């Protein structure tokens, strides 16, 4: 229900296709994740807006995501098929943090002028003379300042945020003269001042009543956008999300837990959707604990339970098999207008073998996000007839053994073996005799033996001193 074949297929090839679904809940972020992504682009990240993609800047963002959608396009009158590929990068940047001076400062003394060194890698507050203070405060003084909160739009530029300008346009091919090739668009109010900077000619077009401005730079020349600080009377329209979802764990302890998913419908009409969860095998789901609760977003919306009996229309459940496959849970839901649907169920945590734990076992185990598909039947306004939502991934803590115990067992076993081996070795090697078999020594005999040893030592020292005098 959730996934289906995308693209255009011929009737003959559609019968031989299989739909596979896989998940990777967690992957360590590395700058090398961006390299194969850029190699798929026509200009390999050397031109166009992709020239702004730097690994350190991308993965340093507050939030980022990368996606590649590949769809085959086939026609009945042609035996060959082509692949349509769409690459997407989303970033959420803190403009003040990203535009913070991290550049390179030229040194005048002791270093060659062409050499550079880092300029203030540690963020520090600005000097007091650069801060605008509110002088109306009674505690305002030379050493005390209450900063004025600015409600104007801050100044920023593409070069200031990303550290480099856009390296011209990147057409898909040499004969590509379409207007949509190489467009750079910015969504700002019509009164917002935008200063394009380019050494060559460029084209500018406005869409959506001036809120969307697009520029088409020339190939081979740098292009930059600068927006000065400005006081605006109108803000750009922010579209309210039609539907959003959140997912979290509930309960406590190392034996059982629960999952709570909240799906909110902000539209004035009901929405049909499919909800898919691919859970690992060590989450033993209790399907009989599945509950649904409807809550209106406003008091005017009906809250009667008998009017929402069709919230869960279909359920597809495939239980997990230990160490072979995970749990597959898929629901066909109907969310009423202006309301939120809450799904809850309980699960049991399995105990793993000690060899199945990762090196960072105390961190937890990643659980793949849930996939929500808005079905095209009741969502005719959606582009393409359907859309997908994904919740955040979860971190599941499992019962974790004390991995220092094998070390303690080895140390204790080695100690016991050393004590046992030493005792047995002494019994085998030592010679035991009775006390009456040892000749007894009186005090005179012991004194004579000690004096004899002392006399021998004196003679040896005298002999060495005599030899030294002769030489």
PDB file of C-alpha atoms in Angstrom, residues 15-162:
ATOM      1  CA  UNK A  15       4.813  -7.964 -15.389  1.00  0.00           C
ATOM      2  CA  UNK A  16       8.405  -8.939 -14.570  1.00  0.00           C
ATOM      3  CA  UNK A  17       9.141  -6.282 -11.949  1.00  0.00           C
ATOM      4  CA  UNK A  18       9.597  -6.748  -8.209  1.00  0.00           C
ATOM      5  CA  UNK A  19       9.262  -4.037  -5.578  1.00  0.00           C
ATOM      6  CA  UNK A  20      11.892  -4.081  -2.822  1.00  0.00           C
ATOM      7  CA  UNK A  21      12.104  -1.890   0.272  1.00  0.00           C
ATOM      8  CA  UNK A  22      15.143  -1.405   2.474  1.00  0.00           C
ATOM      9  CA  UNK A  23      16.091   0.930   5.292  1.00  0.00           C
ATOM     10  CA  UNK A  24      19.324   2.253   6.778  1.00  0.00           C
ATOM     11  CA  UNK A  25      18.375   3.878  10.099  1.00  0.00           C
ATOM     12  CA  UNK A  26      21.769   5.379  10.870  1.00  0.00           C
ATOM     13  CA  UNK A  27      24.939   6.253   9.048  1.00  0.00           C
ATOM     14  CA  UNK A  28      27.981   8.091  10.325  1.00  0.00           C
ATOM     15  CA  UNK A  29      28.262  11.502   8.676  1.00  0.00           C
ATOM     16  CA  UNK A  30      31.429  11.959   6.646  1.00  0.00           C
ATOM     17  CA  UNK A  31      32.541  14.412   3.999  1.00  0.00           C
ATOM     18  CA  UNK A  32      33.030  11.459   1.665  1.00  0.00           C
ATOM     19  CA  UNK A  33      29.240  11.024   1.557  1.00  0.00           C
ATOM     20  CA  UNK A  34      29.125  14.113  -0.664  1.00  0.00           C
ATOM     21  CA  UNK A  35      31.764  13.025  -3.183  1.00  0.00           C
ATOM     22  CA  UNK A  36      29.758  10.294  -5.005  1.00  0.00           C
ATOM     23  CA  UNK A  37      26.707  12.585  -4.888  1.00  0.00           C
ATOM     24  CA  UNK A  38      28.578  15.338  -6.751  1.00  0.00           C
ATOM     25  CA  UNK A  39      29.998  12.910  -9.318  1.00  0.00           C
ATOM     26  CA  UNK A  40      26.455  12.239 -10.566  1.00  0.00           C
ATOM     27  CA  UNK A  41      25.983  15.898 -11.535  1.00  0.00           C
ATOM     28  CA  UNK A  42      26.735  17.116 -15.072  1.00  0.00           C
ATOM     29  CA  UNK A  43      29.370  19.603 -13.888  1.00  0.00           C
ATOM     30  CA  UNK A  44      30.609  17.472 -10.948  1.00  0.00           C
ATOM     31  CA  UNK A  45      30.018  20.346  -8.524  1.00  0.00           C
ATOM     32  CA  UNK A  46      32.368  22.674 -10.463  1.00  0.00           C
ATOM     33  CA  UNK A  47      29.630  25.003 -11.769  1.00  0.00           C
ATOM     34  CA  UNK A  48      26.059  25.957 -11.022  1.00  0.00           C
ATOM     35  CA  UNK A  49      24.482  26.100  -7.600  1.00  0.00           C
ATOM     36  CA  UNK A  50      26.148  22.766  -6.753  1.00  0.00           C
ATOM     37  CA  UNK A  51      29.473  24.634  -6.547  1.00  0.00           C
ATOM     38  CA  UNK A  52      28.307  25.854  -3.124  1.00  0.00           C
ATOM     39  CA  UNK A  53      28.193  22.295  -1.782  1.00  0.00           C
ATOM     40  CA  UNK A  54      31.138  21.944   0.513  1.00  0.00           C
ATOM     41  CA  UNK A  55      31.336  18.949   2.835  1.00  0.00           C
ATOM     42  CA  UNK A  56      32.282  20.967   5.910  1.00  0.00           C
ATOM     43  CA  UNK A  57      29.556  23.547   5.304  1.00  0.00           C
ATOM     44  CA  UNK A  58      26.875  20.986   4.445  1.00  0.00           C
ATOM     45  CA  UNK A  59      27.386  18.658   7.391  1.00  0.00           C
ATOM     46  CA  UNK A  60      27.901  21.583   9.765  1.00  0.00           C
ATOM     47  CA  UNK A  61      24.332  22.755   9.088  1.00  0.00           C
ATOM     48  CA  UNK A  62      21.662  22.653  11.781  1.00  0.00           C
ATOM     49  CA  UNK A  63      19.721  20.121   9.700  1.00  0.00           C
ATOM     50  CA  UNK A  64      20.524  18.560   6.355  1.00  0.00           C
ATOM     51  CA  UNK A  65      19.298  15.786   4.108  1.00  0.00           C
ATOM     52  CA  UNK A  66      20.309  14.333   0.751  1.00  0.00           C
ATOM     53  CA  UNK A  67      18.099  12.330  -1.611  1.00  0.00           C
ATOM     54  CA  UNK A  68      18.352  10.703  -5.025  1.00  0.00           C
ATOM     55  CA  UNK A  69      15.206   9.620  -6.890  1.00  0.00           C
ATOM     56  CA  UNK A  70      15.682   7.411  -9.949  1.00  0.00           C
ATOM     57  CA  UNK A  71      12.728   6.607 -12.228  1.00  0.00           C
ATOM     58  CA  UNK A  72      12.774   4.646 -15.496  1.00  0.00           C
ATOM     59  CA  UNK A  73      10.930   6.153 -18.435  1.00  0.00           C
ATOM     60  CA  UNK A  74       9.848   3.672 -21.120  1.00  0.00           C
ATOM     61  CA  UNK A  75       7.673   4.070 -24.206  1.00  0.00           C
ATOM     62  CA  UNK A  76       5.743   1.475 -26.192  1.00  0.00           C
ATOM     63  CA  UNK A  77       7.199   2.505 -29.563  1.00  0.00           C
ATOM     64  CA  UNK A  78      10.822   2.369 -28.352  1.00  0.00           C
ATOM     65  CA  UNK A  79      12.555  -0.729 -26.920  1.00  0.00           C
ATOM     66  CA  UNK A  80      15.030   1.381 -24.939  1.00  0.00           C
ATOM     67  CA  UNK A  81      14.329   3.021 -21.589  1.00  0.00           C
ATOM     68  CA  UNK A  82      15.962   6.048 -20.042  1.00  0.00           C
ATOM     69  CA  UNK A  83      16.512   6.847 -16.378  1.00  0.00           C
ATOM     70  CA  UNK A  84      15.234  10.068 -14.879  1.00  0.00           C
ATOM     71  CA  UNK A  85      17.293  11.104 -11.844  1.00  0.00           C
ATOM     72  CA  UNK A  86      16.432  13.846  -9.375  1.00  0.00           C
ATOM     73  CA  UNK A  87      18.981  14.925  -6.762  1.00  0.00           C
ATOM     74  CA  UNK A  88      17.908  17.000  -3.771  1.00  0.00           C
ATOM     75  CA  UNK A  89      19.871  18.651  -0.970  1.00  0.00           C
ATOM     76  CA  UNK A  90      18.056  20.429   1.886  1.00  0.00           C
ATOM     77  CA  UNK A  91      19.901  22.519   4.463  1.00  0.00           C
ATOM     78  CA  UNK A  92      18.814  24.611   7.436  1.00  0.00           C
ATOM     79  CA  UNK A  93      21.485  27.178   8.221  1.00  0.00           C
ATOM     80  CA  UNK A  94      21.933  29.616  11.073  1.00  0.00           C
ATOM     81  CA  UNK A  95      22.765  32.748   9.074  1.00  0.00           C
ATOM     82  CA  UNK A  96      24.585  34.475  11.914  1.00  0.00           C
ATOM     83  CA  UNK A  97      26.670  31.405  12.686  1.00  0.00           C
ATOM     84  CA  UNK A  98      27.371  30.568   9.054  1.00  0.00           C
ATOM     85  CA  UNK A  99      28.378  34.149   8.209  1.00  0.00           C
ATOM     86  CA  UNK A 100      30.676  34.387  11.235  1.00  0.00           C
ATOM     87  CA  UNK A 101      34.188  35.390  10.174  1.00  0.00           C
ATOM     88  CA  UNK A 102      36.098  32.180   9.765  1.00  0.00           C
ATOM     89  CA  UNK A 103      38.114  33.352   6.823  1.00  0.00           C
ATOM     90  CA  UNK A 104      41.827  33.802   6.442  1.00  0.00           C
ATOM     91  CA  UNK A 105      43.710  36.812   7.740  1.00  0.00           C
ATOM     92  CA  UNK A 106      46.729  38.021   5.851  1.00  0.00           C
ATOM     93  CA  UNK A 107      49.842  38.429   7.932  1.00  0.00           C
ATOM     94  CA  UNK A 108      52.091  41.415   7.375  1.00  0.00           C
ATOM     95  CA  UNK A 109      55.020  40.549   9.623  1.00  0.00           C
ATOM     96  CA  UNK A 110      57.133  37.431   9.884  1.00  0.00           C
ATOM     97  CA  UNK A 111      55.177  35.675   7.102  1.00  0.00           C
ATOM     98  CA  UNK A 112      55.149  35.988   3.340  1.00  0.00           C
ATOM     99  CA  UNK A 113      52.230  38.188   2.195  1.00  0.00           C
ATOM    100  CA  UNK A 114      50.720  35.349   0.175  1.00  0.00           C
ATOM    101  CA  UNK A 115      50.581  33.047   3.204  1.00  0.00           C
ATOM    102  CA  UNK A 116      47.445  32.916   5.337  1.00  0.00           C
ATOM    103  CA  UNK A 117      46.505  31.736   8.819  1.00  0.00           C
ATOM    104  CA  UNK A 118      43.141  31.093  10.475  1.00  0.00           C
ATOM    105  CA  UNK A 119      41.300  34.171  11.754  1.00  0.00           C
ATOM    106  CA  UNK A 120      39.544  33.651  15.107  1.00  0.00           C
ATOM    107  CA  UNK A 121      38.298  30.041  14.933  1.00  0.00           C
ATOM    108  CA  UNK A 122      36.717  30.463  18.420  1.00  0.00           C
ATOM    109  CA  UNK A 123      33.523  32.586  18.508  1.00  0.00           C
ATOM    110  CA  UNK A 124      33.832  35.636  20.717  1.00  0.00           C
ATOM    111  CA  UNK A 125      31.355  38.405  21.565  1.00  0.00           C
ATOM    112  CA  UNK A 126      31.744  41.627  19.585  1.00  0.00           C
ATOM    113  CA  UNK A 127      33.464  44.611  21.220  1.00  0.00           C
ATOM    114  CA  UNK A 128      31.280  46.855  23.333  1.00  0.00           C
ATOM    115  CA  UNK A 129      31.746  49.817  20.998  1.00  0.00           C
ATOM    116  CA  UNK A 130      30.242  47.762  18.131  1.00  0.00           C
ATOM    117  CA  UNK A 131      27.048  46.928  20.050  1.00  0.00           C
ATOM    118  CA  UNK A 132      24.021  49.223  19.873  1.00  0.00           C
ATOM    119  CA  UNK A 133      22.865  49.797  23.453  1.00  0.00           C
ATOM    120  CA  UNK A 134      19.499  50.821  24.786  1.00  0.00           C
ATOM    121  CA  UNK A 135      20.290  54.111  26.532  1.00  0.00           C
ATOM    122  CA  UNK A 136      16.823  54.320  28.086  1.00  0.00           C
ATOM    123  CA  UNK A 137      17.687  51.637  30.623  1.00  0.00           C
ATOM    124  CA  UNK A 138      18.570  52.980  34.086  1.00  0.00           C
ATOM    125  CA  UNK A 139      21.607  50.733  34.398  1.00  0.00           C
ATOM    126  CA  UNK A 140      23.139  51.873  31.128  1.00  0.00           C
ATOM    127  CA  UNK A 141      26.773  52.923  31.660  1.00  0.00           C
ATOM    128  CA  UNK A 142      30.136  52.833  29.954  1.00  0.00           C
ATOM    129  CA  UNK A 143      30.746  49.255  31.067  1.00  0.00           C
ATOM    130  CA  UNK A 144      27.096  48.066  31.066  1.00  0.00           C
ATOM    131  CA  UNK A 145      25.000  47.626  27.951  1.00  0.00           C
ATOM    132  CA  UNK A 146      21.578  46.220  27.160  1.00  0.00           C
ATOM    133  CA  UNK A 147      21.637  45.363  23.427  1.00  0.00           C
ATOM    134  CA  UNK A 148      18.812  46.595  21.242  1.00  0.00           C
ATOM    135  CA  UNK A 149      16.899  43.762  19.603  1.00  0.00           C
ATOM    136  CA  UNK A 150      16.775  44.438  15.888  1.00  0.00           C
ATOM    137  CA  UNK A 151      13.591  43.568  14.018  1.00  0.00           C
ATOM    138  CA  UNK A 152      15.095  44.310  10.629  1.00  0.00           C
ATOM    139  CA  UNK A 153      16.285  41.696   8.184  1.00  0.00           C
ATOM    140  CA  UNK A 154      20.021  41.037   8.647  1.00  0.00           C
ATOM    141  CA  UNK A 155      22.484  41.529   5.854  1.00  0.00           C
ATOM    142  CA  UNK A 156      23.943  38.449   4.211  1.00  0.00           C
ATOM    143  CA  UNK A 157      25.362  37.219   0.937  1.00  0.00           C
ATOM    144  CA  UNK A 158      25.972  33.903  -0.759  1.00  0.00           C
ATOM    145  CA  UNK A 159      29.732  34.366  -0.494  1.00  0.00           C
ATOM    146  CA  UNK A 160      29.481  35.301   3.181  1.00  0.00           C
ATOM    147  CA  UNK A 161      27.403  32.248   4.068  1.00  0.00           C
ATOM    148  CA  UNK A 162      29.021  29.587   1.886  1.00  0.00           C
TER     149      UNK A 162
END
